[in-house]
Amino acid sequence: MIKEYIFGKPFETYAVVDRTGIITEVANEDVAKRIGFKKDEADRALSPYGGITWDDSEYVMTYAVDMGKDDIVYGLGENIRGINKRGWIYESKCSDDPIHDEFKSSLYGAHNFIMMSGEEVYGLFIDYPGRVIWDIGYSHINKMQVLVCSENFKLYVINSEVADKKEQYRDIIKQFRKMIGQSYVAPRWAFGFQQSRWGYQNQGDIEAVVENYRKNNIPIDAVYMDIDYMERFKDFTIDSEKFPAFEKFVSKMKKQHIHLVPIIDAGVKIEEGYDTYEEGVKKNYFCKEEDGNNFVAGVWPGRVHFPDFLNAQARDWFGNGYKVLLDAGIDGFWNDMNEPALFYSEKHLKEAFDEIETYKDKNLDIDTFFRLGNIVRGLGNNLGDYKSFYHRATQPEGEVLVRHDHVHNIYGYNMTRAASDAFKRLVPDKNILMFSRASYIGMHRYGGIWTGDNYSWWSHILLLLKMLPSLNMCGFMYIGADMGGFGGNVTEDLLMRWTELSMFVPLMRNHAAAGTRNQELYRFTDTEAFARLVNIRYALIPYIYSEYMKAVANNDMMYIPLSFEYPCDKYAVNAEDQMLVGESIMIAPVYTQNATGRYVYLPENMTMVRIRAVNDYELTECKAGHHYVDVALDEVVFFIREGHALPLAGSGQYVDDIDAGEVTLLRAEGSNADYELIWD
Ligand code: GLC
C-alpha cells in the first residue's frame, strides 16, 4: 500500500508516473503530526552537521523516527558507505566531487528513497528536487531525521501486506518501482566490454585501441570518445582535423563490431557563429539570472550557458542536437557535467579576483592565507551560484519560474530525458545507449548511470559492490563504475580484481582520467589473463542480460543483498561484501591487495564455481557456513544457489558473436534445475 502526503504546493518532478493504488492525503497539520513532521528549529540548532552548511533562510521540515538498535536502513541509491546506511549523514545534492571518501555526504545522484527494516518494514520516498538531508544515526545514534529544505514536497510511505519479511522487502521495492515506471533498457551490445580514456585524441588513437584489443583476443564492443573529439569542447561538433571523415570512420568501426560512444556535456560554449549557442540565445533556451541575462558559468570550453532542461521546448531543441551524431551512425552517448558542474560563474570569478587583489603585498597570516585559498577553492560548484539562476520550468499548470537550487537535483535527469525523447523522435526503431552522471529518481526511465570520477583505490571496488543494490532499489538498472578507477594510477592487480567484479555488472567500462597511467587491459604484464577474464564475461553475458531484462520487466532488483533473501540469518544480514546477482548466483569478490583468497559465508548449500577460462573451470559442492576460499589473482570464484542453474556460453569477440543457443548449464551435481534465457 502506498500513501502519498502532499505538503504545500510541490514542484512536479515526474518521478512518479503510475498512480494506481496510491492513496493521497493532503498533509494538513494533523497528518504532519501523525507522521512525525515538525518545523524543526530546535533540532537544527543542536545538530553539528559536519561539512553540510545551512542557510538559515531555508525552511526545513523534519521527519524523525527512533531506530531500534538492529534496525537497518537500505537505499539512497548512488552513495558512499554501506548497504546499511546507518551511522552517517547524507545530503541529496547532485555534486561534482571526485573524492568519494567516507567523509562525503553526496555523490552525483540524488536518490531520495530508503527502506527501513525494523519492527516494521516500510519504504519512504521524498519527491523534492532540492536539498534533502538524511541524518541516519549521525546526530543521535538511534534516530533517523530526514530534513527537507522546503515546505513544498511529496512524501510517500510504502507498506507491504505480505507477512513474510523476505517477501516484504521485494514487495515494497516492486511497489515503489512500479510507481516510478519501468527502467531503461540498454541495447544488448552495451553489455560487452567497453574501453574509454579521457585523452584519446583522434581516429588513430581509437584505431590503435581496437587493434590492440583484437590482437590480444580481448573481446570488446565499444570505445568512448571523451571531450577531445569535439571542436573546442562544443557539443554536437566533431573536430574535422582529428576525424577528417567521421561518418566513414563510424561505419569502419561498426564493421569491426565497435560502437563509438561520444560524450555530451551540459554547458554550451559561448562562441559567435556556433549554431547551438546562437539558436539557444535567440530562442531563450538558456538559464537566466534574475535580471533576465543568460547565466554565464565556466566549464571545459571556458564560458558557457546552461540549457534550461526543465523547459519542454528547450529540451526538444537540445535533444535535436544529437541528430548530427545519430546521422553519422552513432548509437550511444554519455551525458556529463550535468549536475551541472561549474568551475566558476562569471560574476563570482570577478568578485574573487577583486578580493584576491586586496591580498597583494599583505603579510598573509593564519587567517588570511587560508582565506585566500578558500576564495579560489570556493569558486567551483558554489551554492551561491546555484541560487543565482532560474528556469522557466514546464509544469502541468504552465510555465513556472523557479530558482535553480530548488530544483538542482533534476537538472541532469532532464538533460537525459531530452536526449531520450529525441532518440524516440529521431530514430524510433533504434535502441540507443544512454547513461548520465547526474541523476534523480525518474531518470531511470531514460537512461542508466555511471558512478562518476572514482579512484584507483581498493576501497572503490567494494564501494561499487555496495552501491549496486541501492541503485537497483531506486530503478537504476544499467549501471557501472569506471573499472580500474578514474583518478590515480592503477596497478595491474587492482585492475584484475576490479575486472573480476565488473564482469558481473551491466556497464563494464574501463575509463581513466587524463594524466593517469595507461589503463587499457593490454598495457600490463599478464594480458593473457585479462583476455581470459573478459572472455569469461562474454560467456556470462547471456545470464547477465537475461537477469537484467527480467529485473526490468518485473520491477525487481538484479543485485540483492544477502539480508533480503535470508533475513533471519545474522551472518547474511551483516554481509556487506557478498551479493546475490540475479536468481542463480552469489558473488564474493576479492577487494584487498595481495590477498590470495577471502572468507565467504554461504547461507545455504551452494556449488562453488572456480573459473580460469571459459573452458577451464571446476565445480565443488559446498555446505552452508563459513569458508576460507583461495582465489588466485587471475581466476574468479562464485557460487551457484541450490536448485538453480547458470548458463555459460562459449564467449565471443563481441556480443553479437556470442552463440546464446549453445550454453552449458552449470548446476549442482545431480540437479536438474533449469534456466529461462532471454536473448531477444
Ligand atoms: C568528467 C567525467 C569524466 C570525463 C571528464 C572529461 O570528469 O566524469 O568521466 O572523462 O569529465 O570529459
XYZ file of C-alpha atoms and ligand atoms in Angstrom:
692
model
C 0.000 0.000 0.000
C 1.295 3.445 -0.920
C 0.293 6.596 0.903
C 1.112 9.938 -0.579
C 1.307 13.016 1.608
C 1.314 16.322 -0.168
C 2.907 19.260 1.573
C 2.238 22.737 0.279
C 2.455 23.027 -3.482
C 5.121 20.606 -4.671
C 7.090 21.054 -7.857
C 6.221 18.313 -10.375
C 9.355 16.228 -10.952
C 7.612 13.479 -12.954
C 9.349 10.914 -10.798
C 6.018 9.218 -10.129
C 4.204 8.052 -13.241
C 1.954 5.205 -12.175
C -0.552 6.321 -9.589
C -2.620 3.145 -9.378
C -3.376 2.298 -5.805
C -1.812 5.424 -4.333
C -3.856 6.895 -1.514
C -3.386 10.632 -1.356
C -3.694 12.750 1.727
C -3.114 16.434 1.838
C -0.716 16.877 4.689
C -2.526 19.263 6.936
C -1.186 19.925 10.428
C -2.882 16.807 11.657
C -1.274 14.495 9.162
C 2.045 16.221 9.624
C 1.880 15.467 13.312
C 0.792 11.916 12.784
C 3.699 11.031 10.556
C 6.167 12.858 12.732
C 6.704 16.076 10.839
C 7.535 19.261 12.585
C 9.066 22.540 11.682
C 12.337 21.843 13.280
C 14.227 24.832 14.540
C 15.458 23.261 17.748
C 16.996 20.122 16.308
C 18.595 22.146 13.600
C 20.401 24.324 16.077
C 21.543 21.290 18.044
C 22.911 19.220 15.225
C 26.570 19.567 14.342
C 26.151 18.821 10.670
C 29.748 18.246 9.700
C 30.527 19.501 6.235
C 26.950 20.466 5.457
C 26.314 24.172 5.606
C 22.961 25.661 6.401
C 21.415 28.725 5.078
C 19.094 29.955 7.777
C 16.548 31.116 5.292
C 15.932 27.521 4.317
C 12.663 26.216 5.577
C 13.198 22.768 6.993
C 10.753 20.013 7.725
C 11.980 17.039 9.669
C 10.769 13.504 9.613
C 12.102 11.927 12.768
C 11.892 8.308 13.870
C 13.592 6.298 16.550
C 15.556 3.315 15.327
C 15.875 0.075 17.251
C 19.493 -0.980 17.616
C 19.206 -3.679 14.969
C 17.106 -1.724 12.505
C 18.601 -1.447 9.047
C 18.170 1.402 6.598
C 18.622 0.470 2.938
C 18.637 2.724 -0.083
C 19.774 6.220 -1.119
C 20.957 4.922 -4.493
C 24.308 6.268 -5.586
C 26.108 6.990 -2.373
C 29.093 6.377 -0.178
C 29.341 3.940 2.757
C 27.432 0.739 3.361
C 24.495 -1.235 2.094
C 23.129 -0.439 5.541
C 23.117 3.349 5.513
C 23.038 3.787 9.288
C 25.649 5.870 11.014
C 26.137 8.796 8.679
C 24.568 11.916 7.279
C 23.800 12.103 3.575
C 22.721 15.057 1.538
C 20.721 14.729 -1.652
C 22.572 17.225 -3.775
C 23.969 16.229 -7.153
C 27.651 17.027 -6.712
C 30.640 17.072 -8.991
C 33.141 15.847 -6.453
C 35.760 13.278 -7.456
C 36.870 12.343 -3.942
C 34.438 9.635 -2.967
C 35.678 9.060 0.554
C 33.860 8.293 3.782
C 33.547 11.921 4.778
C 31.465 12.946 1.838
C 27.720 13.283 2.022
C 26.768 13.436 -1.648
C 27.808 11.989 -4.969
C 26.449 12.787 -8.434
C 22.947 11.405 -7.971
C 20.158 12.389 -5.575
C 18.033 9.354 -4.807
C 15.559 10.008 -2.020
C 14.326 6.504 -1.387
C 15.023 4.359 1.650
C 13.624 1.169 3.051
C 13.543 0.859 6.807
C 13.743 -2.629 8.205
C 12.854 -2.808 11.864
C 9.834 -3.996 13.714
C 8.026 -2.628 10.738
C 9.333 -2.678 7.189
C 8.437 0.289 5.020
C 9.690 2.381 2.154
C 9.980 6.156 2.223
C 10.303 8.315 -0.860
C 10.655 12.059 -0.719
C 9.884 13.670 -4.006
C 11.600 17.009 -3.709
C 14.205 18.195 -6.234
C 16.106 20.487 -3.856
C 18.152 19.611 -0.782
C 17.152 16.731 1.434
C 19.313 15.680 4.367
C 19.255 12.121 5.591
C 20.681 12.043 9.085
C 20.605 8.322 9.735
C 22.016 7.976 13.208
C 24.626 10.719 12.847
C 23.367 13.338 15.311
C 21.732 10.736 17.530
C 22.861 7.179 17.041
C 19.362 5.745 17.348
C 17.440 8.372 15.495
C 16.774 8.985 11.851
C 15.955 12.548 10.876
C 15.110 13.461 7.352
C 15.268 17.163 6.663
C 13.538 18.571 3.637
C 14.610 22.123 2.879
C 11.206 23.203 1.679
C 7.586 23.251 2.678
C 6.532 22.035 -0.740
C 7.156 18.376 -1.414
C 5.580 14.962 -1.571
C 6.276 12.104 0.716
C 5.351 8.518 0.023
C 5.171 5.760 2.598
C 5.061 2.242 1.198
C 3.940 -0.692 3.288
C 3.544 -4.315 2.445
C 0.674 -6.524 3.364
C 2.570 -9.782 2.934
C 3.547 -11.448 6.177
C 6.990 -12.846 5.397
C 9.850 -10.340 5.825
C 11.706 -11.694 2.835
C 8.658 -11.170 0.636
C 8.011 -7.768 2.198
C 11.334 -6.340 1.068
C 10.810 -7.275 -2.528
C 7.135 -6.320 -2.412
C 7.956 -2.809 -1.199
C 10.640 -2.370 -3.833
C 8.310 -3.605 -6.548
C 5.521 -1.277 -5.471
C 7.939 1.641 -5.497
C 9.459 0.700 -8.819
C 6.030 0.281 -10.405
C 5.075 3.734 -9.208
C 8.174 5.347 -10.747
C 7.838 3.495 -14.052
C 9.803 0.893 -15.922
C 13.569 1.241 -16.083
C 15.539 1.996 -19.207
C 16.632 -0.989 -21.276
C 20.117 -0.694 -22.751
C 20.951 -2.299 -26.103
C 22.472 -5.750 -25.842
C 25.843 -4.736 -27.248
C 26.242 -2.399 -24.282
C 26.715 -5.473 -22.088
C 30.013 -6.082 -23.824
C 33.336 -4.778 -22.565
C 33.953 -1.091 -23.321
C 37.116 0.974 -23.296
C 37.370 4.649 -22.541
C 40.013 7.184 -21.624
C 39.983 10.921 -21.261
C 42.769 11.672 -23.677
C 42.004 9.693 -26.832
C 42.532 12.491 -29.302
C 41.728 11.258 -32.735
C 40.807 8.468 -35.067
C 44.284 6.985 -34.874
C 44.162 6.694 -31.077
C 40.860 4.856 -31.242
C 42.006 2.537 -34.019
C 45.078 1.619 -32.030
C 42.926 0.698 -29.041
C 40.690 -1.531 -31.139
C 43.636 -3.155 -32.863
C 45.331 -3.965 -29.583
C 42.197 -5.474 -28.085
C 41.506 -7.624 -31.124
C 45.166 -8.652 -31.428
C 45.194 -9.819 -27.822
C 41.873 -11.663 -28.133
C 40.260 -9.470 -25.514
C 36.613 -9.095 -26.516
C 35.365 -5.529 -26.884
C 32.215 -3.819 -28.182
C 32.739 -0.093 -27.704
C 35.282 2.684 -27.481
C 34.400 6.023 -25.905
C 35.039 9.478 -27.233
C 35.741 11.909 -24.427
C 35.701 15.701 -24.791
C 38.704 15.867 -27.123
C 36.711 14.709 -30.160
C 34.820 17.984 -30.172
C 35.828 21.207 -31.770
C 36.923 23.366 -28.831
C 34.666 21.375 -26.471
C 31.477 22.394 -28.268
C 28.545 19.987 -28.015
C 27.396 18.406 -31.274
C 30.577 19.270 -33.151
C 33.361 16.988 -34.355
C 36.894 18.218 -34.797
C 37.452 17.637 -38.502
C 41.225 17.601 -38.195
C 41.128 14.757 -35.723
C 38.284 12.986 -37.555
C 38.513 14.002 -41.235
C 35.738 11.648 -42.407
C 33.768 10.932 -39.278
C 30.838 9.097 -40.808
C 33.144 6.777 -42.699
C 35.127 6.182 -39.555
C 31.981 5.277 -37.596
C 30.989 2.761 -40.241
C 34.504 1.340 -40.448
C 34.380 0.759 -36.705
C 30.901 -0.782 -36.998
C 32.317 -3.284 -39.477
C 34.768 -4.254 -36.797
C 31.807 -4.544 -34.383
C 32.873 -1.480 -32.434
C 30.389 1.149 -31.316
C 31.735 4.646 -30.728
C 30.208 6.432 -27.758
C 30.720 10.218 -27.632
C 30.305 12.350 -24.529
C 27.880 15.286 -24.400
C 28.353 17.988 -21.768
C 25.651 20.157 -20.251
C 27.268 23.558 -20.851
C 27.040 25.161 -24.301
C 30.100 27.181 -25.305
C 29.565 30.879 -25.828
C 31.016 31.490 -29.264
C 29.817 33.683 -32.078
C 28.905 31.632 -35.122
C 28.369 28.401 -33.171
C 24.844 27.346 -34.150
C 23.814 25.637 -30.904
C 24.848 28.713 -28.931
C 23.257 31.192 -31.302
C 19.997 29.318 -31.569
C 19.806 28.854 -27.793
C 20.257 32.584 -27.258
C 17.777 33.520 -29.948
C 15.072 31.223 -28.651
C 15.690 31.960 -24.977
C 16.551 28.375 -24.130
C 19.285 29.092 -21.590
C 19.001 29.536 -17.829
C 18.645 33.160 -16.764
C 19.901 35.335 -13.989
C 17.462 37.432 -12.007
C 17.908 40.378 -14.344
C 16.986 38.290 -17.379
C 20.500 37.857 -18.745
C 21.712 34.399 -19.627
C 23.660 32.896 -16.725
C 27.363 32.537 -17.542
C 29.464 29.774 -15.989
C 32.852 28.297 -16.799
C 33.332 24.635 -17.754
C 35.697 22.864 -20.240
C 35.351 25.349 -23.112
C 35.578 28.367 -20.810
C 32.395 30.438 -20.743
C 29.153 28.541 -21.278
C 25.403 28.893 -20.906
C 23.337 26.128 -19.375
C 20.363 24.925 -21.435
C 17.139 25.127 -19.483
C 16.403 21.402 -19.464
C 13.399 21.953 -17.218
C 11.679 23.688 -20.082
C 9.985 21.309 -22.526
C 10.814 23.376 -25.626
C 14.428 23.782 -24.618
C 14.558 20.031 -24.064
C 13.246 19.361 -27.555
C 15.724 21.802 -29.039
C 18.749 20.368 -27.210
C 17.596 16.836 -27.988
C 17.636 17.645 -31.683
C 21.328 18.450 -31.320
C 22.122 14.727 -31.007
C 20.900 14.298 -34.574
C 24.194 15.249 -36.154
C 25.882 12.337 -34.383
C 22.974 9.934 -34.860
C 23.070 10.724 -38.570
C 26.732 9.798 -38.645
C 25.811 6.356 -37.301
C 26.444 6.913 -33.588
C 24.195 4.785 -31.361
C 25.382 5.542 -27.841
C 26.085 8.609 -25.690
C 27.097 9.558 -22.162
C 25.802 12.812 -20.683
C 28.291 14.519 -18.418
C 28.869 17.546 -16.158
C 25.116 17.768 -15.748
C 24.793 18.377 -12.008
C 25.508 20.948 -13.527
C 29.205 21.131 -12.676
C 30.616 24.622 -12.870
C 34.202 25.749 -12.389
C 33.080 29.290 -11.674
C 30.355 31.749 -12.510
C 31.396 34.841 -14.349
C 30.092 37.079 -11.556
C 31.696 35.159 -8.752
C 35.003 34.958 -10.596
C 35.131 38.719 -10.905
C 34.440 39.139 -7.197
C 37.157 36.601 -6.408
C 39.743 38.461 -8.499
C 38.791 41.725 -6.822
C 39.178 40.193 -3.408
C 42.464 38.496 -4.237
C 43.790 41.853 -5.385
C 43.353 43.167 -1.833
C 45.676 40.456 -0.529
C 48.562 41.550 -2.696
C 51.702 42.584 -0.750
C 49.983 41.725 2.552
C 51.621 39.732 5.305
C 49.423 36.652 4.966
C 48.816 35.110 8.386
C 46.916 32.071 9.538
C 43.547 33.596 8.695
C 44.313 35.482 5.535
C 46.392 32.709 3.985
C 43.601 30.165 4.361
C 41.001 32.677 3.287
C 42.986 33.288 0.123
C 42.990 29.597 -0.705
C 39.283 29.329 0.046
C 38.446 32.137 -2.348
C 39.732 30.034 -5.216
C 38.527 26.702 -3.888
C 35.067 28.103 -3.303
C 34.605 29.064 -6.935
C 33.565 25.641 -8.180
C 30.041 24.264 -7.798
C 29.221 27.108 -5.496
C 25.847 27.113 -3.748
C 25.579 30.879 -4.163
C 25.886 30.420 -7.915
C 23.224 27.720 -7.901
C 20.987 30.253 -6.178
C 21.618 32.876 -8.806
C 19.962 31.428 -11.885
C 16.480 30.446 -12.911
C 14.486 28.027 -15.011
C 11.280 28.509 -16.904
C 10.083 25.079 -15.921
C 7.270 23.376 -17.756
C 4.753 22.300 -15.154
C 1.236 20.878 -15.523
C -0.213 24.344 -14.953
C 2.112 26.020 -17.467
C 5.493 27.710 -17.321
C 6.832 28.409 -13.847
C 9.862 30.479 -12.929
C 11.958 28.588 -10.408
C 15.348 29.259 -8.851
C 17.888 26.595 -9.680
C 18.795 25.476 -6.157
C 15.163 24.474 -5.536
C 15.281 22.065 -8.474
C 19.010 21.374 -8.658
C 18.680 17.606 -8.455
C 16.574 17.212 -11.571
C 18.820 19.109 -13.970
C 20.875 16.138 -15.185
C 17.738 14.000 -15.166
C 16.101 16.383 -17.622
C 19.163 16.553 -19.836
C 18.940 12.793 -20.177
C 15.202 12.991 -20.723
C 15.859 15.498 -23.522
C 18.209 13.024 -25.168
C 15.981 10.020 -24.709
C 12.867 11.808 -26.013
C 14.893 12.931 -29.019
C 16.028 9.369 -29.757
C 12.404 8.232 -29.757
C 11.551 11.035 -32.182
C 14.594 10.870 -34.426
C 15.437 7.171 -34.535
C 12.313 5.378 -33.294
C 13.496 1.979 -34.480
C 16.841 2.079 -32.743
C 17.725 1.410 -29.146
C 20.357 3.986 -28.250
C 22.767 3.568 -25.359
C 22.374 6.445 -22.929
C 23.736 6.994 -19.468
C 24.329 10.029 -17.358
C 26.454 11.237 -14.492
C 23.882 13.290 -12.542
C 20.522 11.718 -11.824
C 17.319 11.746 -9.784
C 14.703 9.046 -9.444
C 12.636 9.238 -12.628
C 15.696 9.466 -14.831
C 15.963 5.686 -14.585
C 13.287 5.533 -17.298
C 15.519 7.390 -19.753
C 18.991 6.017 -19.189
C 21.489 4.376 -16.912
C 24.234 5.948 -14.854
C 27.893 5.502 -14.181
C 29.155 6.385 -10.743
C 31.437 9.212 -11.836
C 35.021 10.007 -11.054
C 36.100 7.289 -8.664
C 39.734 6.439 -7.910
C 42.082 3.538 -8.442
C 41.552 2.618 -4.807
C 40.886 -0.857 -3.485
C 38.061 0.532 -1.370
C 36.315 1.627 -4.540
C 35.886 -1.956 -5.709
C 33.882 -2.563 -2.564
C 32.052 0.745 -2.909
C 30.813 -0.334 -6.327
C 29.535 -3.625 -4.919
C 27.668 -1.818 -2.146
C 26.038 0.647 -4.495
C 24.617 -1.963 -6.847
C 21.567 -2.967 -4.769
C 20.741 0.555 -3.631
C 20.837 1.753 -7.227
C 18.520 -1.065 -8.252
C 16.126 -0.136 -5.460
C 15.881 3.335 -6.990
C 15.232 1.999 -10.503
C 18.733 2.305 -11.942
C 19.497 -0.944 -13.716
C 22.064 -0.097 -16.386
C 24.858 0.829 -14.015
C 28.586 0.550 -13.508
C 31.692 2.293 -12.203
C 34.851 3.267 -14.059
C 36.622 -0.092 -13.968
C 40.154 0.232 -12.645
C 39.317 3.656 -11.229
C 39.183 7.019 -12.958
C 41.639 9.087 -10.914
C 45.080 7.983 -9.776
C 47.406 5.329 -11.126
C 46.064 1.842 -11.326
C 48.132 -1.270 -10.630
C 47.779 -4.494 -12.541
C 46.426 -6.439 -9.574
C 43.843 -3.760 -8.763
C 42.616 -3.736 -12.332
C 42.434 -7.517 -12.391
C 40.407 -7.763 -9.200
C 38.170 -4.966 -10.432
C 37.643 -6.806 -13.719
C 36.570 -9.827 -11.676
C 33.754 -7.785 -10.128
C 32.848 -5.698 -13.180
C 32.284 -8.854 -15.189
C 29.025 -9.227 -13.230
C 27.913 -5.610 -13.772
C 25.889 -4.380 -16.796
C 28.159 -1.451 -17.683
C 31.669 -2.893 -17.855
C 33.698 0.109 -18.908
C 37.369 0.753 -18.254
C 37.796 4.534 -18.017
C 40.612 6.722 -16.714
C 41.427 10.378 -16.281
C 43.864 12.345 -18.391
C 47.346 12.212 -16.959
C 46.946 8.880 -15.207
C 48.770 5.679 -16.101
C 47.547 3.937 -19.243
C 44.848 1.548 -18.173
C 43.821 -0.466 -21.218
C 43.879 -4.166 -20.430
C 46.658 -4.867 -22.947
C 49.073 -2.470 -21.235
C 50.027 -4.896 -18.469
C 52.277 -7.899 -17.977
C 49.605 -10.589 -17.926
C 47.486 -9.535 -20.903
C 46.628 -13.165 -21.457
C 44.929 -13.293 -18.030
C 42.865 -10.207 -18.847
C 41.841 -11.861 -22.100
C 40.692 -14.977 -20.237
C 38.729 -12.872 -17.752
C 36.947 -10.769 -20.350
C 36.147 -13.920 -22.309
C 34.503 -15.272 -19.146
C 32.454 -12.087 -19.019
C 31.231 -12.739 -22.548
C 30.351 -16.319 -21.638
C 28.299 -14.869 -18.755
C 26.524 -12.207 -20.835
C 23.505 -14.410 -21.676
C 22.934 -14.768 -17.932
C 23.639 -11.133 -17.051
C 21.460 -9.858 -19.871
C 18.618 -12.246 -19.003
C 18.678 -11.279 -15.340
C 18.786 -7.613 -16.260
C 15.804 -7.965 -18.591
C 13.814 -9.943 -16.026
C 14.538 -7.431 -13.282
C 13.472 -4.552 -15.526
C 10.273 -6.312 -16.620
C 9.308 -7.273 -13.062
C 10.343 -4.009 -11.375
C 12.713 -6.146 -9.396
C 16.345 -5.979 -8.328
C 19.207 -7.752 -10.032
C 21.653 -7.170 -7.158
C 20.176 -8.472 -3.963
C 21.826 -8.110 -0.557
C 22.017 -11.426 1.286
C 19.886 -9.891 4.029
C 16.921 -9.619 1.648
C 16.948 -13.314 0.916
C 17.967 -14.640 4.338
C 16.547 -12.022 6.753
C 16.722 -14.315 9.781
C 20.346 -15.342 9.305
C 22.525 -12.947 11.291
C 25.624 -13.561 9.166
C 23.710 -12.940 5.967
C 22.114 -9.828 7.430
C 25.558 -8.403 8.128
C 27.162 -9.364 4.823
C 28.264 -6.202 3.029
C 30.839 -7.729 0.701
C 28.899 -10.516 -0.950
C 25.890 -10.217 -3.204
C 23.293 -12.260 -4.990
C 23.359 -11.495 -8.688
C 20.050 -12.500 -10.230
C 18.296 -15.700 -9.290
C 21.152 -18.174 -9.645
C 24.429 -16.904 -8.252
C 26.196 -15.280 -5.336
C 29.428 -13.355 -5.829
C 32.093 -12.647 -3.231
C 34.784 -10.582 -4.932
C 38.317 -10.133 -3.623
C 38.917 -6.439 -2.953
C 42.064 -6.465 -0.834
C 45.531 -6.008 -2.267
C 47.837 -9.029 -2.070
C 45.017 -11.242 -0.772
C 45.174 -14.776 -2.122
C 41.635 -15.535 -1.044
C 38.916 -14.465 1.365
C 36.309 -15.615 3.836
C 32.946 -16.312 2.292
C 29.719 -17.022 4.076
C 27.264 -19.413 2.477
C 23.749 -19.002 3.872
C 22.756 -22.284 2.227
C 24.471 -25.139 0.425
C 25.918 -23.865 -2.818
C 28.033 -25.048 -5.723
C 31.323 -23.222 -5.955
C 32.499 -22.350 -9.440
C 36.213 -21.752 -9.807
C 36.823 -20.474 -13.295
C 40.076 -19.504 -15.042
C 38.873 -19.506 -18.633
C 35.668 -20.275 -20.477
C 36.706 -23.919 -20.837
C 38.704 -24.191 -17.669
C 36.645 -24.417 -14.509
C 35.594 -26.794 -11.788
C 32.516 -27.112 -9.615
C 32.660 -28.042 -5.933
C 29.702 -28.709 -3.676
C 29.950 -26.592 -0.511
C 27.971 -26.824 2.688
C 26.287 -23.789 4.225
C 28.531 -21.941 6.652
C 31.825 -20.055 6.767
C 34.593 -20.944 4.370
C 38.001 -19.621 3.523
C 38.317 -19.691 -0.239
C 41.565 -19.330 -2.180
C 41.213 -17.081 -5.201
C 44.312 -16.654 -7.340
C 44.753 -13.225 -8.904
C 43.739 -14.402 -12.367
C 40.742 -16.545 -11.507
C 37.163 -15.978 -10.423
C 35.227 -17.793 -7.755
C 31.468 -17.523 -7.364
C 28.607 -19.704 -6.169
C 25.504 -21.239 -7.699
C 22.481 -21.356 -5.457
C 20.808 -24.626 -4.612
C 18.066 -25.506 -7.088
C 19.358 -23.047 -9.666
C 21.382 -23.217 -12.837
C 23.780 -20.859 -14.562
C 24.001 -20.762 -18.348
C 27.556 -20.396 -19.642
C 28.034 -19.607 -23.309
C 31.126 -20.099 -25.427
C 32.238 -16.437 -25.296
C 32.734 -14.288 -28.418
C 34.898 -11.391 -29.522
C 31.862 -9.080 -29.394
C 28.330 -9.529 -28.108
C 26.764 -10.482 -31.449
C 29.407 -13.160 -31.752
C 28.060 -14.989 -28.689
C 26.052 -18.082 -29.501
C 23.398 -17.990 -26.797
C 21.822 -21.106 -28.301
C 24.873 -23.064 -27.225
C 25.023 -22.747 -23.478
C 26.203 -25.189 -20.858
C 24.121 -25.237 -17.703
C 26.249 -25.207 -14.578
C 24.427 -26.563 -11.521
C 24.822 -28.749 -8.504
C 25.665 -32.395 -9.026
C 22.511 -34.362 -9.755
C 20.417 -31.201 -10.049
C 18.075 -30.820 -12.975
C 17.459 -27.124 -12.366
C 16.568 -25.231 -15.488
C 17.109 -21.655 -16.594
C 14.965 -19.244 -18.597
C 17.209 -17.393 -21.017
C 16.213 -14.071 -22.558
C 18.057 -13.199 -25.725
C 15.909 -11.060 -27.978
C 34.307 14.332 -16.032
C 33.765 12.927 -16.237
C 34.853 12.029 -16.757
C 35.420 12.600 -18.054
C 35.916 14.005 -17.829
C 36.334 14.685 -19.120
O 35.245 14.351 -15.026
O 33.202 12.432 -15.062
O 34.352 10.739 -16.967
O 36.450 11.801 -18.511
O 34.879 14.788 -17.248
O 35.284 14.762 -20.001
